[in-house]
Amino acid sequence: MKKHLRTHTGEKPYPCPECDKRFANRSGIKNHLRVHTKEKPYTCRVCEKSFTQRTTLVIHMRYHTGERPYSCHICLKNYVTKSLLKDHRCKTRDGYIGEIYK
């Protein structure tokens, strides 16, 4: 519960000893320290590219498998990440959709 409350309070009690960044939890500082140590413990079994975070490897694997779990409800185009879908929606909303209602 304490960890969750930090998301609301903005408290970041874990400082990086190498730079000025601070983190709300131990896992955040642990992942961040890999930036300084250059450690990349997560390796792709297909192409052997390495990553600092497991979630980045998961997203990378989608390029090998063709998985695109995020779909635009307007044009049905699929994307590898939620942020790529969000970028697409903004462009679609500002361009294509805007022209229909003008």
PDB file of C-alpha atoms in Angstrom:
ATOM      1  CA  MET A   1       0.000   0.000   0.000  1.00  0.00           C
ATOM      2  CA  LYS A   2       2.880   2.329   0.833  1.00  0.00           C
ATOM      3  CA  LYS A   3       4.314   1.861  -2.686  1.00  0.00           C
ATOM      4  CA  HIS A   4       0.957   2.650  -4.266  1.00  0.00           C
ATOM      5  CA  LEU A   5       0.526   5.813  -2.198  1.00  0.00           C
ATOM      6  CA  ARG A   6       3.821   7.122  -3.579  1.00  0.00           C
ATOM      7  CA  THR A   7       2.248   7.273  -7.036  1.00  0.00           C
ATOM      8  CA  HIS A   8      -0.163   9.871  -5.643  1.00  0.00           C
ATOM      9  CA  THR A   9       2.195  11.782  -3.348  1.00  0.00           C
ATOM     10  CA  GLY A  10       5.147  11.918  -5.727  1.00  0.00           C
ATOM     11  CA  GLU A  11       7.481  10.757  -2.959  1.00  0.00           C
ATOM     12  CA  LYS A  12      10.720   9.307  -4.350  1.00  0.00           C
ATOM     13  CA  PRO A  13      12.858   8.043  -1.466  1.00  0.00           C
ATOM     14  CA  TYR A  14      15.356   6.066  -3.597  1.00  0.00           C
ATOM     15  CA  PRO A  15      18.110   8.304  -5.044  1.00  0.00           C
ATOM     16  CA  CYS A  16      20.515   7.146  -7.723  1.00  0.00           C
ATOM     17  CA  PRO A  17      24.093   7.257  -6.408  1.00  0.00           C
ATOM     18  CA  GLU A  18      25.371   8.076  -9.912  1.00  0.00           C
ATOM     19  CA  CYS A  19      23.078  10.929 -10.983  1.00  0.00           C
ATOM     20  CA  ASP A  20      20.305  13.230  -9.728  1.00  0.00           C
ATOM     21  CA  LYS A  21      17.366  10.919 -10.474  1.00  0.00           C
ATOM     22  CA  ARG A  22      15.123   9.595  -7.714  1.00  0.00           C
ATOM     23  CA  PHE A  23      12.647   6.718  -7.683  1.00  0.00           C
ATOM     24  CA  ALA A  24       9.483   5.756  -5.840  1.00  0.00           C
ATOM     25  CA  ASN A  25      10.467   2.105  -5.403  1.00  0.00           C
ATOM     26  CA  ARG A  26      13.443  -0.257  -5.285  1.00  0.00           C
ATOM     27  CA  SER A  27      12.678  -1.851  -8.640  1.00  0.00           C
ATOM     28  CA  GLY A  28      12.788   1.571 -10.296  1.00  0.00           C
ATOM     29  CA  ILE A  29      16.259   2.327  -8.985  1.00  0.00           C
ATOM     30  CA  LYS A  30      17.418  -1.225  -9.774  1.00  0.00           C
ATOM     31  CA  ASN A  31      16.331  -0.890 -13.413  1.00  0.00           C
ATOM     32  CA  HIS A  32      17.786   2.615 -13.670  1.00  0.00           C
ATOM     33  CA  LEU A  33      21.218   1.573 -12.364  1.00  0.00           C
ATOM     34  CA  ARG A  34      21.605  -0.604 -15.476  1.00  0.00           C
ATOM     35  CA  VAL A  35      21.927   2.629 -17.459  1.00  0.00           C
ATOM     36  CA  HIS A  36      25.138   3.323 -15.571  1.00  0.00           C
ATOM     37  CA  THR A  37      26.486  -0.250 -15.435  1.00  0.00           C
ATOM     38  CA  LYS A  38      25.539  -1.031 -19.065  1.00  0.00           C
ATOM     39  CA  GLU A  39      24.109  -4.353 -17.821  1.00  0.00           C
ATOM     40  CA  LYS A  40      21.602  -5.904 -20.236  1.00  0.00           C
ATOM     41  CA  PRO A  41      20.366  -9.129 -18.633  1.00  0.00           C
ATOM     42  CA  TYR A  42      17.455  -9.797 -21.019  1.00  0.00           C
ATOM     43  CA  THR A  43      18.518 -11.315 -24.354  1.00  0.00           C
ATOM     44  CA  CYS A  44      16.399 -12.147 -27.390  1.00  0.00           C
ATOM     45  CA  ARG A  45      16.640 -15.849 -28.269  1.00  0.00           C
ATOM     46  CA  VAL A  46      16.043 -15.081 -31.945  1.00  0.00           C
ATOM     47  CA  CYS A  47      18.554 -12.317 -32.754  1.00  0.00           C
ATOM     48  CA  GLU A  48      20.577 -12.120 -29.516  1.00  0.00           C
ATOM     49  CA  LYS A  49      19.898  -8.400 -29.007  1.00  0.00           C
ATOM     50  CA  SER A  50      20.027  -7.528 -25.277  1.00  0.00           C
ATOM     51  CA  PHE A  51      17.915  -5.192 -23.166  1.00  0.00           C
ATOM     52  CA  THR A  52      18.046  -3.588 -19.738  1.00  0.00           C
ATOM     53  CA  GLN A  53      14.374  -4.279 -18.974  1.00  0.00           C
ATOM     54  CA  ARG A  54      12.234  -7.386 -19.427  1.00  0.00           C
ATOM     55  CA  THR A  55       9.296  -5.365 -20.744  1.00  0.00           C
ATOM     56  CA  THR A  56      11.464  -4.007 -23.558  1.00  0.00           C
ATOM     57  CA  LEU A  57      12.362  -7.580 -24.544  1.00  0.00           C
ATOM     58  CA  VAL A  58       8.661  -8.525 -24.541  1.00  0.00           C
ATOM     59  CA  ILE A  59       7.892  -5.658 -26.940  1.00  0.00           C
ATOM     60  CA  HIS A  60      10.921  -6.555 -29.088  1.00  0.00           C
ATOM     61  CA  MET A  61       9.714 -10.159 -29.393  1.00  0.00           C
ATOM     62  CA  ARG A  62       6.483  -8.932 -30.969  1.00  0.00           C
ATOM     63  CA  TYR A  63       8.489  -7.826 -34.005  1.00  0.00           C
ATOM     64  CA  HIS A  64       9.695 -11.421 -34.435  1.00  0.00           C
ATOM     65  CA  THR A  65       6.311 -13.042 -33.809  1.00  0.00           C
ATOM     66  CA  GLY A  66       4.224 -10.484 -35.679  1.00  0.00           C
ATOM     67  CA  GLU A  67       1.999  -9.989 -32.627  1.00  0.00           C
ATOM     68  CA  ARG A  68       0.281  -6.600 -32.694  1.00  0.00           C
ATOM     69  CA  PRO A  69      -2.129  -6.562 -29.748  1.00  0.00           C
ATOM     70  CA  TYR A  70      -3.231  -2.911 -29.985  1.00  0.00           C
ATOM     71  CA  SER A  71      -5.827  -2.120 -32.626  1.00  0.00           C
ATOM     72  CA  CYS A  72      -7.287   1.169 -33.896  1.00  0.00           C
ATOM     73  CA  HIS A  73     -11.079   1.073 -33.544  1.00  0.00           C
ATOM     74  CA  ILE A  74     -11.462   3.348 -36.578  1.00  0.00           C
ATOM     75  CA  CYS A  75      -9.285   1.798 -39.314  1.00  0.00           C
ATOM     76  CA  LEU A  76      -8.502  -1.536 -37.554  1.00  0.00           C
ATOM     77  CA  LYS A  77      -4.750  -1.158 -38.087  1.00  0.00           C
ATOM     78  CA  ASN A  78      -2.754  -3.054 -35.434  1.00  0.00           C
ATOM     79  CA  TYR A  79       0.275  -1.920 -33.432  1.00  0.00           C
ATOM     80  CA  VAL A  80       3.036  -3.480 -31.338  1.00  0.00           C
ATOM     81  CA  THR A  81       2.736  -0.984 -28.465  1.00  0.00           C
ATOM     82  CA  LYS A  82      -0.009   1.094 -26.912  1.00  0.00           C
ATOM     83  CA  SER A  83       2.034   4.263 -27.462  1.00  0.00           C
ATOM     84  CA  LEU A  84       2.298   3.591 -31.223  1.00  0.00           C
ATOM     85  CA  LEU A  85      -1.482   3.138 -31.329  1.00  0.00           C
ATOM     86  CA  LYS A  86      -1.973   6.357 -29.368  1.00  0.00           C
ATOM     87  CA  ASP A  87       0.282   8.263 -31.788  1.00  0.00           C
ATOM     88  CA  HIS A  88      -1.740   6.857 -34.686  1.00  0.00           C
ATOM     89  CA  ARG A  89      -5.057   7.872 -33.130  1.00  0.00           C
ATOM     90  CA  CYS A  90      -3.864  11.448 -32.686  1.00  0.00           C
ATOM     91  CA  LYS A  91      -2.846  11.679 -36.331  1.00  0.00           C
ATOM     92  CA  THR A  92      -6.055  10.009 -37.483  1.00  0.00           C
ATOM     93  CA  ARG A  93      -8.243  12.202 -35.299  1.00  0.00           C
ATOM     94  CA  ASP A  94      -6.520  15.401 -36.409  1.00  0.00           C
ATOM     95  CA  GLY A  95      -6.433  14.453 -40.082  1.00  0.00           C
ATOM     96  CA  TYR A  96      -8.925  11.961 -41.454  1.00  0.00           C
ATOM     97  CA  ILE A  97     -11.702  12.269 -38.876  1.00  0.00           C
ATOM     98  CA  GLY A  98     -11.443  16.063 -38.699  1.00  0.00           C
ATOM     99  CA  GLU A  99     -11.978  16.374 -42.455  1.00  0.00           C
ATOM    100  CA  ILE A 100     -15.156  14.291 -42.384  1.00  0.00           C
ATOM    101  CA  TYR A 101     -16.892  16.630 -39.942  1.00  0.00           C
ATOM    102  CA  LYS A 102     -15.691  19.954 -41.429  1.00  0.00           C
TER     103      LYS A 102
END
